[in-house]
CSV table of C-alpha atoms in Angstrom, one decimal:
chain,number,residue,atom,x,y,z
N,1,MET,CA,-51.6,42.2,-8.8
N,2,LYS,CA,-50.9,38.7,-9.9
N,3,ASN,CA,-47.8,39.8,-11.8
N,4,MET,CA,-46.6,41.6,-8.7
N,5,LYS,CA,-47.0,38.5,-6.6
N,6,ASN,CA,-45.0,36.4,-9.2
N,7,TYR,CA,-42.3,39.1,-9.2
N,8,LYS,CA,-42.0,38.9,-5.4
N,9,ILE,CA,-41.9,35.1,-5.5
N,10,TYR,CA,-39.1,35.1,-8.1
N,11,SER,CA,-37.2,37.7,-6.1
N,12,VAL,CA,-37.3,35.5,-3.0
N,13,LEU,CA,-36.2,32.5,-4.9
N,14,ILE,CA,-33.2,34.4,-6.5
N,15,ALA,CA,-32.2,35.7,-3.0
N,16,LEU,CA,-32.4,32.2,-1.5
N,17,THR,CA,-30.2,30.8,-4.4
N,18,LEU,CA,-27.6,33.5,-3.8
N,19,ILE,CA,-27.6,32.9,0.0
N,20,LEU,CA,-27.2,29.1,-0.4
N,21,GLY,CA,-24.5,29.6,-3.0
N,22,SER,CA,-22.7,31.9,-0.7
N,23,CYS,CA,-22.9,29.4,2.2
N,24,GLU,CA,-21.6,26.6,0.0
N,25,ARG,CA,-18.5,28.7,-1.0
N,26,GLU,CA,-17.8,29.3,2.7
N,27,VAL,CA,-17.8,25.6,3.5
N,28,ILE,CA,-15.3,24.9,0.7
N,29,GLY,CA,-13.5,28.2,1.1
N,30,GLU,CA,-10.1,26.5,1.0
N,31,ILE,CA,-10.8,25.4,-2.6
N,32,ILE,CA,-12.5,28.6,-3.7
N,33,ASP,CA,-9.8,30.8,-2.1
N,34,ASN,CA,-7.0,28.4,-2.9
N,35,GLN,CA,-4.5,31.1,-3.5
N,36,ASN,CA,-4.7,32.9,-0.2
N,37,SER,CA,-5.4,30.1,2.3
N,38,GLN,CA,-2.9,28.5,4.6
N,39,GLN,CA,-0.4,26.3,2.7
N,40,VAL,CA,-0.4,22.7,4.1
N,41,LEU,CA,2.5,20.6,2.7
N,42,SER,CA,2.5,16.8,3.0
N,43,PHE,CA,3.9,13.6,1.6
N,44,GLU,CA,1.0,11.7,0.1
N,45,SER,CA,1.9,8.6,2.0
N,46,THR,CA,4.0,7.8,5.1
N,47,SER,CA,5.7,4.9,3.3
N,48,SER,CA,6.6,3.6,-0.2
N,49,ASP,CA,9.0,1.2,-1.9
N,50,LEU,CA,12.2,1.5,-3.9
N,51,PRO,CA,12.7,-2.0,-5.5
N,52,ILE,CA,16.2,-2.4,-7.1
N,53,GLU,CA,16.7,-5.2,-9.6
N,54,ILE,CA,19.7,-7.4,-8.8
N,55,ASP,CA,22.9,-6.2,-10.5
N,56,ALA,CA,21.0,-3.4,-12.0
N,57,VAL,CA,19.0,-0.2,-11.1
N,58,GLY,CA,15.5,0.7,-10.1
N,59,SER,CA,13.3,3.7,-9.3
N,60,GLY,CA,10.4,4.7,-7.1
N,61,GLN,CA,8.2,7.8,-7.0
N,62,VAL,CA,7.0,9.7,-3.9
N,63,VAL,CA,4.2,12.2,-4.3
N,64,VAL,CA,4.2,15.5,-2.4
N,65,GLU,CA,0.9,17.4,-1.9
N,66,VAL,CA,0.1,21.0,-1.1
N,67,SER,CA,-3.4,22.4,-0.1
N,68,THR,CA,-3.2,25.6,-2.2
N,69,ILE,CA,-2.7,26.4,-5.8
N,70,SER,CA,-0.4,29.0,-7.4
N,71,SER,CA,0.1,30.6,-10.8
N,72,VAL,CA,3.8,29.9,-10.7
N,73,ASP,CA,5.9,26.8,-10.0
N,74,ARG,CA,6.8,26.2,-6.3
N,75,THR,CA,9.8,24.4,-5.0
N,76,PHE,CA,10.3,22.8,-1.6
N,77,ASN,CA,13.4,21.2,-0.2
N,78,VAL,CA,13.8,17.5,0.3
N,79,SER,CA,16.5,16.0,2.6
N,80,VAL,CA,17.5,12.6,3.9
N,81,VAL,CA,17.1,12.2,7.7
N,82,ALA,CA,20.5,10.5,8.3
N,83,GLU,CA,19.9,9.4,11.9
N,84,GLU,CA,16.8,7.4,10.9
N,85,THR,CA,18.1,6.1,7.5
N,86,GLN,CA,19.6,2.6,7.3
N,87,ALA,CA,19.6,2.2,3.5
N,88,ILE,CA,23.1,1.6,2.1
N,89,ASN,CA,25.1,4.7,1.0
N,90,GLY,CA,25.3,4.7,-2.8
N,91,SER,CA,22.1,2.6,-3.2
N,92,TYR,CA,19.9,5.6,-3.6
N,93,ALA,CA,19.9,9.1,-5.1
N,94,VAL,CA,17.4,11.7,-3.9
N,95,PRO,CA,16.8,15.1,-5.6
N,96,ALA,CA,17.4,18.1,-3.3
N,97,ASN,CA,13.9,19.5,-4.0
N,98,VAL,CA,10.5,18.8,-5.4
N,99,THR,CA,8.5,21.2,-7.7
N,100,ILE,CA,4.8,21.7,-7.6
N,101,PRO,CA,4.0,22.9,-11.1
N,102,ALA,CA,1.9,26.1,-11.6
N,103,GLY,CA,-1.8,25.3,-11.4
N,104,ALA,CA,-1.2,21.9,-9.6
N,105,TYR,CA,-1.7,20.6,-6.1
N,106,GLU,CA,1.1,17.9,-6.2
N,107,GLY,CA,4.5,17.1,-7.5
N,108,THR,CA,6.6,14.0,-7.8
N,109,ILE,CA,10.0,13.0,-6.4
N,110,THR,CA,11.7,10.3,-8.5
N,111,ILE,CA,14.3,8.4,-6.4
N,112,THR,CA,16.8,6.2,-8.3
N,113,GLY,CA,18.3,3.0,-6.7
N,114,THR,CA,21.5,1.1,-7.5
N,115,ASP,CA,22.2,-2.5,-6.5
N,116,VAL,CA,25.5,-2.0,-4.5
N,117,ALA,CA,27.1,-4.3,-2.0
N,118,GLY,CA,24.8,-4.6,1.1
N,119,VAL,CA,21.5,-4.2,-0.7
N,120,ASP,CA,19.4,-7.3,0.0
N,121,VAL,CA,15.8,-8.6,-0.1
N,122,ASP,CA,15.2,-7.3,3.4
N,123,PRO,CA,14.0,-3.7,3.2
N,124,LEU,CA,16.1,-0.9,4.7
N,125,PRO,CA,14.5,2.5,5.5
N,126,LEU,CA,15.4,5.7,3.7
N,127,VAL,CA,13.7,8.5,5.6
N,128,LEU,CA,12.9,11.8,3.8
N,129,GLU,CA,11.8,15.2,5.1
N,130,LEU,CA,10.2,18.2,3.6
N,131,THR,CA,11.2,21.8,4.5
N,132,ALA,CA,9.5,24.9,3.3
N,133,PRO,CA,9.5,28.7,3.9
N,134,ALA,CA,8.0,30.1,7.1
N,135,GLY,CA,4.2,30.1,7.2
N,136,VAL,CA,3.8,26.6,5.7
N,137,VAL,CA,2.4,23.9,8.0
N,138,TYR,CA,2.9,20.2,7.6
N,139,THR,CA,0.9,17.0,8.0
N,140,ASN,CA,3.2,14.1,6.9
N,141,GLN,CA,6.5,16.0,6.9
N,142,ARG,CA,8.5,12.7,6.8
N,143,THR,CA,8.1,9.6,4.8
N,144,THR,CA,9.9,6.2,4.8
N,145,VAL,CA,11.1,4.7,1.5
N,146,ASN,CA,11.8,0.9,1.8
N,147,VAL,CA,14.9,0.1,-0.2
N,148,PHE,CA,15.4,-3.6,-1.2
N,149,GLN,CA,16.6,-5.9,-3.9
N,150,ILE,CA,14.4,-7.8,-6.3
N,151,CYS,CA,15.0,-10.5,-8.9
N,152,PRO,CA,13.0,-10.4,-12.2
N,153,ILE,CA,10.1,-12.9,-12.3
N,154,PRO,CA,8.7,-14.0,-15.8
N,155,GLU,CA,5.1,-12.9,-16.2
N,156,ASP,CA,3.9,-16.4,-16.8
N,157,TYR,CA,5.6,-17.9,-13.7
N,158,LEU,CA,3.4,-19.1,-10.9
N,159,VAL,CA,0.1,-17.9,-12.5
N,160,GLY,CA,-3.1,-19.8,-13.4
N,161,SER,CA,-5.0,-22.5,-11.6
N,162,TYR,CA,-3.5,-24.3,-8.6
N,163,LEU,CA,-4.8,-26.7,-6.0
N,164,LEU,CA,-4.3,-25.5,-2.4
N,165,VAL,CA,-3.7,-28.2,0.2
N,166,ASN,CA,-2.9,-27.6,3.9
N,167,THR,CA,0.0,-29.8,4.7
N,168,ILE,CA,0.9,-28.6,8.3
N,169,SER,CA,-1.8,-27.1,10.4
N,170,THR,CA,-3.2,-27.0,14.0
N,171,ILE,CA,-5.9,-24.5,14.6
N,172,GLY,CA,-8.0,-25.6,11.7
N,173,PRO,CA,-8.2,-29.3,12.6
N,174,ALA,CA,-8.8,-28.3,16.3
N,175,PHE,CA,-12.1,-26.7,15.2
N,176,GLY,CA,-13.0,-29.3,12.6
N,177,ASP,CA,-11.9,-26.9,9.9
N,178,PHE,CA,-9.0,-25.9,7.6
N,179,ASN,CA,-6.4,-23.2,8.2
N,180,LEU,CA,-7.1,-22.0,4.7
N,181,GLY,CA,-9.9,-23.1,2.4
N,182,GLU,CA,-8.7,-26.0,0.3
N,183,GLY,CA,-9.5,-26.4,-3.4
N,184,ASN,CA,-8.7,-24.7,-6.7
N,185,VAL,CA,-7.4,-21.1,-6.5
N,186,THR,CA,-6.3,-18.8,-9.3
N,187,LEU,CA,-2.9,-17.1,-9.0
N,188,SER,CA,-2.1,-13.9,-10.7
N,189,GLU,CA,0.5,-11.1,-10.6
N,190,GLY,CA,0.2,-9.2,-7.4
N,191,PRO,CA,0.7,-5.5,-6.5
N,192,SER,CA,4.3,-5.8,-7.8
N,193,PRO,CA,5.8,-8.0,-10.6
N,194,THR,CA,7.6,-10.1,-7.9
N,195,GLN,CA,4.4,-10.9,-6.0
N,196,ARG,CA,1.6,-13.4,-6.7
N,197,VAL,CA,-1.9,-13.2,-5.3
N,198,PHE,CA,-4.9,-15.5,-4.9
N,199,ARG,CA,-8.1,-15.5,-2.8
N,200,THR,CA,-9.2,-18.1,-0.3
N,201,SER,CA,-11.0,-18.2,3.1
N,202,PHE,CA,-9.7,-18.5,6.6
N,203,LEU,CA,-11.3,-21.3,8.7
N,204,PRO,CA,-14.1,-21.5,6.1
N,205,VAL,CA,-16.3,-24.0,8.0
N,206,ASN,CA,-16.4,-21.5,10.9
N,207,GLY,CA,-17.4,-18.6,8.8
N,208,GLY,CA,-13.9,-17.0,8.3
N,209,ILE,CA,-13.7,-14.2,5.7
N,210,THR,CA,-12.4,-14.7,2.1
N,211,GLN,CA,-9.3,-12.5,1.4
N,212,ASP,CA,-6.3,-12.0,-0.7
N,213,VAL,CA,-3.2,-14.1,0.0
N,214,ILE,CA,0.0,-12.4,-1.2
N,215,LEU,CA,3.2,-14.3,-1.9
N,216,ASN,CA,6.5,-12.5,-2.1
N,217,LEU,CA,9.1,-14.0,-4.5
N,218,ASN,CA,12.4,-12.7,-3.1
N,219,CYS,CA,15.4,-13.7,-5.2
N,220,GLY,CA,15.0,-17.5,-4.7
N,221,THR,CA,12.8,-17.6,-1.6
N,222,ILE,CA,9.0,-17.5,-1.3
N,223,ALA,CA,7.2,-16.0,1.7
N,224,LEU,CA,3.7,-15.1,2.8
N,225,GLY,CA,3.5,-11.4,2.1
N,226,ASN,CA,0.6,-10.2,4.3
N,227,THR,CA,-1.3,-11.0,7.5
N,228,LEU,CA,-4.4,-13.1,7.2
N,229,PHE,CA,-7.4,-12.7,9.6
N,230,TYR,CA,-10.2,-15.0,10.7
N,231,VAL,CA,-12.5,-12.0,10.6
N,232,ALA,CA,-11.5,-8.4,10.2
N,233,ASN,CA,-8.8,-7.4,12.7
N,234,SER,CA,-9.5,-10.5,14.9
N,235,GLY,CA,-7.0,-12.0,17.3
N,236,ILE,CA,-6.9,-15.2,15.3
N,237,ARG,CA,-4.4,-14.5,12.5
N,238,HIS,CA,-1.7,-16.0,10.3
N,239,ILE,CA,1.5,-14.1,9.7
N,240,PRO,CA,4.7,-14.5,7.6
N,241,SER,CA,7.3,-17.0,8.8
N,242,THR,CA,11.1,-16.4,8.9
N,243,MET,CA,11.6,-20.0,7.7
N,244,ASN,CA,10.9,-19.3,4.1
N,245,THR,CA,11.0,-22.0,1.3
N,246,THR,CA,12.6,-21.7,-2.1
N,247,TYR,CA,11.4,-21.5,-5.7
N,248,ASP,CA,12.9,-22.5,-9.0
N,249,LEU,CA,12.2,-20.4,-12.1
N,250,THR,CA,12.4,-23.5,-14.3
N,251,ASP,CA,9.6,-25.3,-12.4
N,252,ASP,CA,6.4,-23.9,-11.0
N,253,SER,CA,4.5,-27.2,-10.8
N,254,GLU,CA,4.5,-27.2,-7.0
N,255,ILE,CA,5.2,-24.4,-4.4
N,256,ILE,CA,5.5,-24.8,-0.6
N,257,VAL,CA,4.7,-21.8,1.6
N,258,ASN,CA,5.5,-21.6,5.3
N,259,TYR,CA,3.8,-19.3,7.7
N,260,ILE,CA,3.0,-18.9,11.5
N,261,GLU,CA,-0.5,-19.8,12.3
N,262,ASN,CA,-2.5,-18.2,15.2
N,263,SER,CA,0.4,-15.9,15.9
N,264,ARG,CA,-1.2,-14.5,19.1
N,265,SER,CA,-2.0,-18.0,20.6
N,266,THR,CA,-5.7,-17.3,20.7
N,267,ASN,CA,-8.2,-19.8,22.2
N,268,GLY,CA,-5.5,-21.6,24.2
N,269,LEU,CA,-3.7,-22.8,21.1
N,270,ALA,CA,0.0,-22.0,20.7
N,271,ALA,CA,1.4,-20.2,17.7
N,272,GLN,CA,2.8,-22.8,15.3
N,273,GLU,CA,4.9,-23.0,12.1
N,274,SER,CA,2.5,-24.2,9.5
N,275,GLN,CA,2.5,-24.8,5.8
N,276,PHE,CA,0.4,-25.1,2.7
N,277,VAL,CA,1.3,-26.4,-0.8
N,278,LEU,CA,0.1,-25.1,-4.2
N,279,ILE,CA,0.0,-27.8,-7.0
N,280,LYS,CA,-0.5,-26.7,-10.6
N,281,ASN,CA,-3.6,-28.0,-12.3
């Protein structure tokens, strides 16, 4: 009798395991049944960069994703959306299609760029669009590739320990504070070889957050490369200026950076052109 009870218990446990396993497969059915589900085609990102070295060439990659898998290669068409593209003719070459290899969920488009007349440090949009056979649906059907000129920066330029000093500021002193936290900061290569990054705080006496500050080195000019916030997504923020300063590849002992402080004129204080200096230790 005892054996019979054990047998019944084991049977129930096995049945529950099968039911739960079946439910799990239903939840992730698009992965389990990844050959027969609806194909969703998408660019991985809505934007990317194509940096072109001055008097030379460059390249950038754009990833295309699909929600299903196949035992054979799949090819989808790629086209340039002419009415939305401002990038200079001849500065880019885009393949006519992208291939998703058999057994894979993504493929890569390699775009080549050439520094022709008209290409500058200011990005110009190259808009791409995916097209596929009937039955395929899209999420990000279009993506924008920013085409711009860059100048090589030596790896050891503007890196290491620097002293940050606020030289022109308004909102910080108005609150008994600093626009950016002063003191020693460490500069390193940023997201791209032509960027430098360091961390500091925004209005540190008043509890502003510590964040990355990105500097763009654009063929002789240096500019703030990102928006800085007092706290996450707050109205008090510093943004890049259009009055950019210059740099000299033979001397990185002192760098001046202009920016617009309090760009939304929060707390009754007008937006102002401001400045900080980085002095090499």
